[in-house]
Every structure is written in structure tokens, then in C-alpha cells.
Amino acid sequence: MTTSERPQPPKGGFSARRLISIDDLTDADIRYLLKLGEYYAGYLRRAAPAPRRLAGKTQINLFFEDSTRTNLSFELAGKKLGADVINVPVAASSVHKGETAIDTAQTMAAMGAHVMIVRAKEEDLHYALDKALPCPVVNGGAGKREHPTQALLDAVAIRSEFGTLEGLTIAICGDIRHSRVAGSDARLFQRLNAQVRFVGPKHLMPPDDQFTDIPRFDNLKDGLDGADVAMALRMQFERMEGDGRALAQGFYEDFGLTHETLKLAKPGARVMHPGPMNRGVEICGKLADDEELSLILRQVFYGVAMRMACLDALLTKGE
């Protein structure tokens, strides 16, 4: 799915004033972002300079947790749109002198930030920042709850392969309990009329009172049956209580995605992983690298394009 013309914004303009949750977006906002992400992907494919829509704007990346893909793709996205991008070295910041995250963010905002990208282990920090800051807050990952830009880039990657998410069956496999990606992906995919299912051992499933409308499968045979997409999730050892690696023993044998287990899915099924991957834990390296079946590097590619779309829409409202 490609487009060479800039998509028209929703009637009345892009409505979201922040991007903390998928729920911050209307259906019209989502459709616009997916089209705008593909529009910017065209520039990336052609290695052509994109319109400098954010020239004169300042973007601050404030990451309290480690990140490679998200941090770098936001940096590239802002720079390609002409923004001045500042990556705050949190490890050397005043946070380690006792300053609160909100005080740090307010200090950055007072320097003239027009948008702030924040990653944090605290699940409610982004909402507190939204109240405290004069600029839009973008969630670059929050605890175990949300990662909305990852969901958007995953959706546009799927659309690039299948043309639509409507009617697709997407199996999200593995450590769903501790995954910020699973929640955002499931909500977004459902809103795009895909059938979502969770696949994994019970101790890695969300609590019973969460995602009650999503079917759960405790084996790959049933969980992948009829699936168009199988998405592996990283084992979030750092978020598990106790010895997380002990919980992972036997996981690959029962739930690892391989060329053989992918045969349980629909013919032509594709595999995804939001990264970083634990090869030989969630997914076989050969399958991850299979250019015909794997969409993993396409997810990385669309990470820049979709974050360009999000920054553009939030700061210009599509005008």
C-alpha cells in the first residue's frame, strides 16, 4: 500500500492533543496516521528529503529506560521533519541528584520544547506529565501498559503486506502479562477490525479481569490455527517477579516460533516481533531472518515513518 500524495487530515483536523494511549485517538485520527505513515515511508524508500514540517520546533526525547529502536527512530523522525532534537542523557541528569521526573520534564519544557517523548517504568507518569507540561506528551513506552506508536507502526507494517487489517486473525504470542506492546497492539488491531488472540502459558497471560474479550490459547496448535500473523513478544525478564529466566525454561520448546510451528498458522502467514529479540527463546533466528515470511525489519523501517507521522500530526494538526 503506497501513496505519493499527502493524505487529507480528518474533517476538523487531527484531534488528539497527546499520544499516551491508543484511546487518545479517534478512528479518524488512526486512519489519518496510517495513511500519513505510508506517505512518509515513500520518502524513506526514495531516500528523498521529506517536507520540513517541524522546522523551528524543538523535540525532547526523555527516556528513563533503555531503548534502541524507539529512541533512535524518534530522533530520526524529528530530524527528517526539520525539528531540533535533544536526547536527554538521563543517566547523567539531575534525576540522579534527587530531582523528580516531573521537575526534570518541566525544566526541559521551559527550554522551549514543543513536544516531549517519554519512556518510563511508571505507568501513570505520562498522565502526570500531560497535566504539568505545556507541550504534547508522547508515550515512548510506559511500564507494562502502553506503547501506542509501536502499535501504529505494527499496524502499518501489516497493511503494507496484506492491504488491510480488516478480517485478519492476529495471534500475539508469549509474555503478554508484562508486555506494553501487547495491550496497545490488541486494542488498535481490534479497532481496525482484526481478530486478535493471545497465545502463551497461563502464567504469562494478563489477569483474568483484563482483555476479557480476547480469546486465550495455552498451546500453539490451537492458537495459531487460521492465523494470518503470528507476533512473538520478548520475554520481559526485568519486569518479572522472582527468577524470570526460570519461568522461561521450556518456553521455546512449547511456544517458540519456528518455520515448523508457523506451519500451524494459515498458509502465507507472516511473523513479527517488536524487538529486541531473544533468539532461541521466543523465536528461531532463521525464521526471524526469513525475508519471505518475516516482517520484523519492516517493522523497524516503519518505526521511523510512523513516528514522523505522529510528530507531524500532533504539532501541525494536519494543516
JSON list of N, CA, C and O in Angstrom, two decimals, residues 240-261:
[
{"chain": "A", "resi": 240, "resn": "MET", "atom": "N", "xyz": [9.57, -9.30, 35.53]},
{"chain": "A", "resi": 240, "resn": "MET", "atom": "CA", "xyz": [9.00, -10.46, 36.20]},
{"chain": "A", "resi": 240, "resn": "MET", "atom": "C", "xyz": [9.42, -10.50, 37.67]},
{"chain": "A", "resi": 240, "resn": "MET", "atom": "O", "xyz": [10.52, -10.07, 38.03]},
{"chain": "A", "resi": 241, "resn": "GLU", "atom": "N", "xyz": [8.52, -10.98, 38.49]},
{"chain": "A", "resi": 241, "resn": "GLU", "atom": "CA", "xyz": [8.85, -11.17, 39.90]},
{"chain": "A", "resi": 241, "resn": "GLU", "atom": "C", "xyz": [9.65, -12.47, 40.06]},
{"chain": "A", "resi": 241, "resn": "GLU", "atom": "O", "xyz": [9.36, -13.47, 39.40]},
{"chain": "A", "resi": 242, "resn": "GLY", "atom": "N", "xyz": [10.63, -12.43, 40.93]},
{"chain": "A", "resi": 242, "resn": "GLY", "atom": "CA", "xyz": [11.42, -13.63, 41.16]},
{"chain": "A", "resi": 242, "resn": "GLY", "atom": "C", "xyz": [12.37, -13.90, 40.00]},
{"chain": "A", "resi": 242, "resn": "GLY", "atom": "O", "xyz": [12.84, -12.99, 39.33]},
{"chain": "A", "resi": 243, "resn": "ASP", "atom": "N", "xyz": [12.63, -15.16, 39.77]},
{"chain": "A", "resi": 243, "resn": "ASP", "atom": "CA", "xyz": [13.57, -15.58, 38.75]},
{"chain": "A", "resi": 243, "resn": "ASP", "atom": "C", "xyz": [12.84, -15.76, 37.42]},
{"chain": "A", "resi": 243, "resn": "ASP", "atom": "O", "xyz": [12.30, -16.82, 37.11]},
{"chain": "A", "resi": 244, "resn": "GLY", "atom": "N", "xyz": [12.80, -14.69, 36.64]},
{"chain": "A", "resi": 244, "resn": "GLY", "atom": "CA", "xyz": [12.08, -14.73, 35.38]},
{"chain": "A", "resi": 244, "resn": "GLY", "atom": "C", "xyz": [12.63, -15.76, 34.42]},
{"chain": "A", "resi": 244, "resn": "GLY", "atom": "O", "xyz": [11.89, -16.42, 33.69]},
{"chain": "A", "resi": 245, "resn": "ARG", "atom": "N", "xyz": [13.94, -15.92, 34.42]},
{"chain": "A", "resi": 245, "resn": "ARG", "atom": "CA", "xyz": [14.54, -16.87, 33.47]},
{"chain": "A", "resi": 245, "resn": "ARG", "atom": "C", "xyz": [14.16, -18.31, 33.81]},
{"chain": "A", "resi": 245, "resn": "ARG", "atom": "O", "xyz": [14.09, -19.16, 32.92]},
{"chain": "A", "resi": 246, "resn": "ALA", "atom": "N", "xyz": [13.87, -18.56, 35.07]},
{"chain": "A", "resi": 246, "resn": "ALA", "atom": "CA", "xyz": [13.39, -19.90, 35.43]},
{"chain": "A", "resi": 246, "resn": "ALA", "atom": "C", "xyz": [12.01, -20.14, 34.82]},
{"chain": "A", "resi": 246, "resn": "ALA", "atom": "O", "xyz": [11.69, -21.25, 34.39]},
{"chain": "A", "resi": 247, "resn": "LEU", "atom": "N", "xyz": [11.19, -19.07, 34.78]},
{"chain": "A", "resi": 247, "resn": "LEU", "atom": "CA", "xyz": [9.86, -19.20, 34.17]},
{"chain": "A", "resi": 247, "resn": "LEU", "atom": "C", "xyz": [9.95, -19.46, 32.67]},
{"chain": "A", "resi": 247, "resn": "LEU", "atom": "O", "xyz": [9.02, -20.00, 32.08]},
{"chain": "A", "resi": 248, "resn": "ALA", "atom": "N", "xyz": [11.06, -19.07, 32.07]},
{"chain": "A", "resi": 248, "resn": "ALA", "atom": "CA", "xyz": [11.22, -19.24, 30.62]},
{"chain": "A", "resi": 248, "resn": "ALA", "atom": "C", "xyz": [11.69, -20.63, 30.23]},
{"chain": "A", "resi": 248, "resn": "ALA", "atom": "O", "xyz": [11.69, -20.96, 29.05]},
{"chain": "A", "resi": 249, "resn": "GLN", "atom": "N", "xyz": [12.06, -21.44, 31.21]},
{"chain": "A", "resi": 249, "resn": "GLN", "atom": "CA", "xyz": [12.54, -22.77, 30.89]},
{"chain": "A", "resi": 249, "resn": "GLN", "atom": "C", "xyz": [11.44, -23.58, 30.21]},
{"chain": "A", "resi": 249, "resn": "GLN", "atom": "O", "xyz": [10.32, -23.66, 30.69]},
{"chain": "A", "resi": 250, "resn": "GLY", "atom": "N", "xyz": [11.77, -24.13, 29.07]},
{"chain": "A", "resi": 250, "resn": "GLY", "atom": "CA", "xyz": [10.80, -24.91, 28.30]},
{"chain": "A", "resi": 250, "resn": "GLY", "atom": "C", "xyz": [9.90, -24.09, 27.41]},
{"chain": "A", "resi": 250, "resn": "GLY", "atom": "O", "xyz": [9.10, -24.65, 26.64]},
{"chain": "A", "resi": 251, "resn": "PHE", "atom": "N", "xyz": [9.99, -22.74, 27.50]},
{"chain": "A", "resi": 251, "resn": "PHE", "atom": "CA", "xyz": [9.10, -21.89, 26.70]},
{"chain": "A", "resi": 251, "resn": "PHE", "atom": "C", "xyz": [9.33, -22.09, 25.21]},
{"chain": "A", "resi": 251, "resn": "PHE", "atom": "O", "xyz": [8.38, -22.23, 24.44]},
{"chain": "A", "resi": 252, "resn": "TYR", "atom": "N", "xyz": [10.58, -22.09, 24.80]},
{"chain": "A", "resi": 252, "resn": "TYR", "atom": "CA", "xyz": [10.87, -22.20, 23.37]},
{"chain": "A", "resi": 252, "resn": "TYR", "atom": "C", "xyz": [10.34, -23.51, 22.81]},
{"chain": "A", "resi": 252, "resn": "TYR", "atom": "O", "xyz": [9.80, -23.55, 21.70]},
{"chain": "A", "resi": 253, "resn": "GLU", "atom": "N", "xyz": [10.49, -24.58, 23.58]},
{"chain": "A", "resi": 253, "resn": "GLU", "atom": "CA", "xyz": [10.02, -25.88, 23.11]},
{"chain": "A", "resi": 253, "resn": "GLU", "atom": "C", "xyz": [8.50, -25.90, 22.92]},
{"chain": "A", "resi": 253, "resn": "GLU", "atom": "O", "xyz": [7.98, -26.55, 22.00]},
{"chain": "A", "resi": 254, "resn": "ASP", "atom": "N", "xyz": [7.77, -25.17, 23.77]},
{"chain": "A", "resi": 254, "resn": "ASP", "atom": "CA", "xyz": [6.31, -25.20, 23.70]},
{"chain": "A", "resi": 254, "resn": "ASP", "atom": "C", "xyz": [5.71, -24.05, 22.90]},
{"chain": "A", "resi": 254, "resn": "ASP", "atom": "O", "xyz": [4.65, -24.20, 22.29]},
{"chain": "A", "resi": 255, "resn": "PHE", "atom": "N", "xyz": [6.39, -22.88, 22.90]},
{"chain": "A", "resi": 255, "resn": "PHE", "atom": "CA", "xyz": [5.78, -21.69, 22.30]},
{"chain": "A", "resi": 255, "resn": "PHE", "atom": "C", "xyz": [6.70, -20.93, 21.35]},
{"chain": "A", "resi": 255, "resn": "PHE", "atom": "O", "xyz": [6.28, -19.90, 20.80]},
{"chain": "A", "resi": 256, "resn": "GLY", "atom": "N", "xyz": [7.90, -21.41, 21.12]},
{"chain": "A", "resi": 256, "resn": "GLY", "atom": "CA", "xyz": [8.80, -20.71, 20.23]},
{"chain": "A", "resi": 256, "resn": "GLY", "atom": "C", "xyz": [8.29, -20.74, 18.79]},
{"chain": "A", "resi": 256, "resn": "GLY", "atom": "O", "xyz": [7.79, -21.76, 18.31]},
{"chain": "A", "resi": 257, "resn": "LEU", "atom": "N", "xyz": [8.42, -19.62, 18.10]},
{"chain": "A", "resi": 257, "resn": "LEU", "atom": "CA", "xyz": [8.03, -19.55, 16.69]},
{"chain": "A", "resi": 257, "resn": "LEU", "atom": "C", "xyz": [9.20, -19.99, 15.83]},
{"chain": "A", "resi": 257, "resn": "LEU", "atom": "O", "xyz": [10.30, -19.44, 15.92]},
{"chain": "A", "resi": 258, "resn": "THR", "atom": "N", "xyz": [8.95, -21.00, 15.02]},
{"chain": "A", "resi": 258, "resn": "THR", "atom": "CA", "xyz": [9.94, -21.55, 14.10]},
{"chain": "A", "resi": 258, "resn": "THR", "atom": "C", "xyz": [9.27, -21.77, 12.75]},
{"chain": "A", "resi": 258, "resn": "THR", "atom": "O", "xyz": [8.05, -21.61, 12.61]},
{"chain": "A", "resi": 259, "resn": "HIS", "atom": "N", "xyz": [10.05, -22.14, 11.74]},
{"chain": "A", "resi": 259, "resn": "HIS", "atom": "CA", "xyz": [9.44, -22.47, 10.45]},
{"chain": "A", "resi": 259, "resn": "HIS", "atom": "C", "xyz": [8.42, -23.60, 10.63]},
{"chain": "A", "resi": 259, "resn": "HIS", "atom": "O", "xyz": [7.36, -23.60, 9.96]},
{"chain": "A", "resi": 260, "resn": "GLU", "atom": "N", "xyz": [8.71, -24.54, 11.52]},
{"chain": "A", "resi": 260, "resn": "GLU", "atom": "CA", "xyz": [7.82, -25.67, 11.71]},
{"chain": "A", "resi": 260, "resn": "GLU", "atom": "C", "xyz": [6.53, -25.26, 12.41]},
{"chain": "A", "resi": 260, "resn": "GLU", "atom": "O", "xyz": [5.43, -25.62, 11.98]},
{"chain": "A", "resi": 261, "resn": "THR", "atom": "N", "xyz": [6.64, -24.48, 13.49]},
{"chain": "A", "resi": 261, "resn": "THR", "atom": "CA", "xyz": [5.41, -24.10, 14.21]},
{"chain": "A", "resi": 261, "resn": "THR", "atom": "C", "xyz": [4.58, -23.10, 13.41]},
{"chain": "A", "resi": 261, "resn": "THR", "atom": "O", "xyz": [3.35, -23.07, 13.55]}
]
